[in-house]
Amino acid sequence: MAELKHFYETFQPKHYDVYIDIDREKKLISGKTTITGAAQAQEISVHQKYLKVSAVQAGNQDVPFTTDDQADTIRITLPAAGDVTVAITYTAPLTDTMMGIYPSYYQLNGEKKQLIGTQFETNAARQAFPCVDEPEAKATFDLAIKFDEHPGETIISNMPEKSEKDGVHYFATTVRMSTYLIAFAFGEMQSKLTKTKSGVEIGVFATKAHQANELDFALDIAKRAIEFYEDFYQTPYPLPHSYQLALPDFSAGAMENWGLVTYREALLLLDPDNTALDTKQLVATVITHELAHQWFGDLVTMKWWDDLWLNESFANMMEYVSVDALQPDWHIWETFQTSEAPAALQRDATDGVQSVHVDVEDPAEIDSLFDGAIVYAKGARLLVMVRALIGDDALRAGLKNYFAAHQYGNATGADLWSALGAASGLDIGAIMHSWLDQPGYPVVTAAVKDGQLTLSQKQFFIGEGQDVGRQWQIPLNSNYDAAPAIMKEKEVVLGDYAKLRAAAGKPFRVNVGNNSHFIVKYDDTLMQDILTHTDELDDIAKLQLLQDLRLLADGRQISYATLVPLLPRFADSHAAVVNTALYRVASNLKRFVTPDSPEENQLKAFYNQLSADQLARLGWTPKAHESNDDQLTRPFILSAALYGKNGAAIAAAHDLFKANADKLASLPADIRFYVLANEVHDFGSADLVDELVAAYRETTDGSYKGDLRAAVTQTPDKALLAKLIGLFKDPDTVKPQDLRSWFYGILANHHGEQAAWDWLRNNWQWLEEKVGGDMEFTTYITVVANVFRTRERLNEFKAFFEPKLNTPGLTREIQMDTKVIASRVDLIEAEKDAVNAAVAKEIQ
Ligand SMILES: [Zn+2]
């Protein structure tokens, strides 16, 4: 356990001279850090982790110090309080944990190579050099870096290189910034550079294992994104350059280090000639997310980690705002509706979920704060709600003032609300308080009671939940004027329903546009009215209808069986958003059938029926100039047709495979996975799996790699699955960053579930050592909870994880996931027969 006091209170660094010498061969870091700052006491502490400190000097004199590895600290006794210069000499190991300074491994022409990079958020800068490793402790930095350099190697950092002398690379002094945003990287790299209108140098860097044109897409998006933000924020980009670097080993998705953003290769680089539209959209939103942070997070930083949401929720909203401006034809807000909205609504319905704003001190708990569905998705949804309330003009004006007031410093959520409040004239803080500081969200029940149209709010739970009477200030966005803009009360009566219905001339709806974070339960009268007028619903409304009903069914407020007859009504929609919501419901029906049972065959027939007309319309091969909706819909249809055992679809996929057997990578990226998966599943052999695994090791194309991984894990052959599990600890095949996806693929394959689950239990300690120090660790528990659906598995899950409940950072995840599985098991046991009967009724 680390110390919980903020070191910044007793020691405020102003400037760091950081000298680091890295020996890759010996896996050793040696360094000397000189910190100039103000000491409020004679005893100060700075952070360190895994550092072996040999000397501490204050004003050129050795001073007493002790290191405490449990508390991540060096405690230093100064001659006196006041302005001081402290120099710390140390060595440290160069470790492979994807935290601190670490090597990424890759191959070039069969030769093993390394690229050294850094990952300091949240608290790993202290692994590289001693520092007050707290976001508030902003200072300027002079970096000087030496390494066992070979000809042809490059080094880059937050700032441009100023000079090189005796193998030491000196970088220009940084602006005032937080330690967790420092970054550098060196090795053999290729790059592409350009300049923004305002003269900022934009660069994309990658290993030479990639084709040069894989850097082009990112360069274009990054350049236009910086230009967009300079305009939108009305605040210039504060550094001379903005570099994007793809690292072969990277734990998170990307990291917003100021001026040197790091990414997973698959989230930065892509083949411009063969990449699916949704992959391009994903890469673009990742880049625009990180670049949004260059201001919101880097220029102005949260004071402490409890306001992490300020950084992440905001960047998560801005990634969509900017991509919508850069590529308006993509309609990227539709992706927000199909990805962020359902992720937030699902997770936020489990009792015990964290609120967006969380009080936190312990570093292990800080890492577990990065709950993607809450801090990112829900937080972004809340800010979208604010944006809808105040409009873009007030948002931009407020942000401009916020940046001006806090630049190169820190801020809290309250500072943002006061800036937006001043610009809009609304008390944003009061509205947002109920959303940020409370976990969960309401279900608004709309009902006609004694002729009166009535709305009431109540917290929505999936699974067991304790109702403590939470209430929210809900932006209703109703299509009836009688509804208030904000519903603060537990219940409101809107008036005589018959009169309101006649005056409006359309069915009553709330949360039009689906931008507020709540779901709606209409009573029978209101729901029947909506369902008899579905032609009048736009695509987002159809998505919302299916999504809200699915959640209500998960929460046992309605039966899943009532959803089954709705699916054929929307199955011919050409809108990708509708198909995404529809097939999400359909996918949940798979939980109610046992694999290879007559009930499953019936469900397959239903799938085939749902997808048949669309399959005939869209076909297997993407057409030139087809709509984005068709491109994004096809994968759902192919997936459904293959699960539905559509003979023509299976044969067509097999033919495509045979015709492209010697050039599988060149199969159209939109359909490649389905062709490969079909082959592995229905026509597979050990040789084929070997061949695809070899291709996986070879290729540098991230999306092809993903297709290969997902396809091979679909094999029904238990011996082959065991062989794949045997690769989990072979980093030359399965990189630690990709292990979870491999694990999940096999766990979700019912032929592999037992073996994958056994592997996890037998190797938990190894896994903890490998990725335990990292914010992705808890998601191994989450993916297990996504799959399990029987009481036996629930009991096994509890038996294994309950003894780990007190592990810092795991507590909440274990408690929540136990509830997730338990509620699913209860649901299946209660509704299995009714759901399968409803499916049987639909089959013609
Ligand atoms: Zn972020």
PDB file of N, CA and C and ligand atoms in Angstrom, residues 254 256 289-290 293 311-312 315 376, ligand 1:
ATOM      1  N   ALA A 254      -4.470   3.941 -26.243  1.00  0.00           N
ATOM      2  CA  ALA A 254      -3.573   5.026 -26.631  1.00  0.00           C
ATOM      3  C   ALA A 254      -3.369   5.903 -25.407  1.00  0.00           C
ATOM      4  N   GLU A 256      -2.266   9.995 -24.117  1.00  0.00           N
ATOM      5  CA  GLU A 256      -2.205  11.375 -24.609  1.00  0.00           C
ATOM      6  C   GLU A 256      -0.966  12.153 -24.200  1.00  0.00           C
ATOM      7  N   HIS A 289      -9.604  11.578 -29.949  1.00  0.00           N
ATOM      8  CA  HIS A 289      -9.707  11.515 -28.483  1.00  0.00           C
ATOM      9  C   HIS A 289      -8.397  11.993 -27.855  1.00  0.00           C
ATOM     10  N   GLU A 290      -7.295  11.412 -28.294  1.00  0.00           N
ATOM     11  CA  GLU A 290      -6.000  11.753 -27.693  1.00  0.00           C
ATOM     12  C   GLU A 290      -5.652  13.216 -27.959  1.00  0.00           C
ATOM     13  N   HIS A 293      -7.313  15.666 -25.730  1.00  0.00           N
ATOM     14  CA  HIS A 293      -6.616  15.748 -24.440  1.00  0.00           C
ATOM     15  C   HIS A 293      -5.452  16.727 -24.437  1.00  0.00           C
ATOM     16  N   ASN A 311     -11.071  14.555 -17.595  1.00  0.00           N
ATOM     17  CA  ASN A 311     -10.249  14.276 -18.769  1.00  0.00           C
ATOM     18  C   ASN A 311     -10.967  13.365 -19.749  1.00  0.00           C
ATOM     19  N   GLU A 312     -11.409  12.217 -19.232  1.00  0.00           N
ATOM     20  CA  GLU A 312     -11.820  11.140 -20.131  1.00  0.00           C
ATOM     21  C   GLU A 312     -13.205  11.347 -20.726  1.00  0.00           C
ATOM     22  N   ALA A 315     -12.827  14.103 -23.370  1.00  0.00           N
ATOM     23  CA  ALA A 315     -12.161  13.648 -24.600  1.00  0.00           C
ATOM     24  C   ALA A 315     -13.057  12.680 -25.356  1.00  0.00           C
ATOM     25  N   TYR A 376     -15.623   6.858 -19.242  1.00  0.00           N
ATOM     26  CA  TYR A 376     -15.570   7.270 -20.639  1.00  0.00           C
ATOM     27  C   TYR A 376     -16.986   7.399 -21.220  1.00  0.00           C
TER      28      TYR A 376
HETATM   29 ZN    ZN B   1      -8.364   9.557 -22.772  1.00  0.00          ZN
END
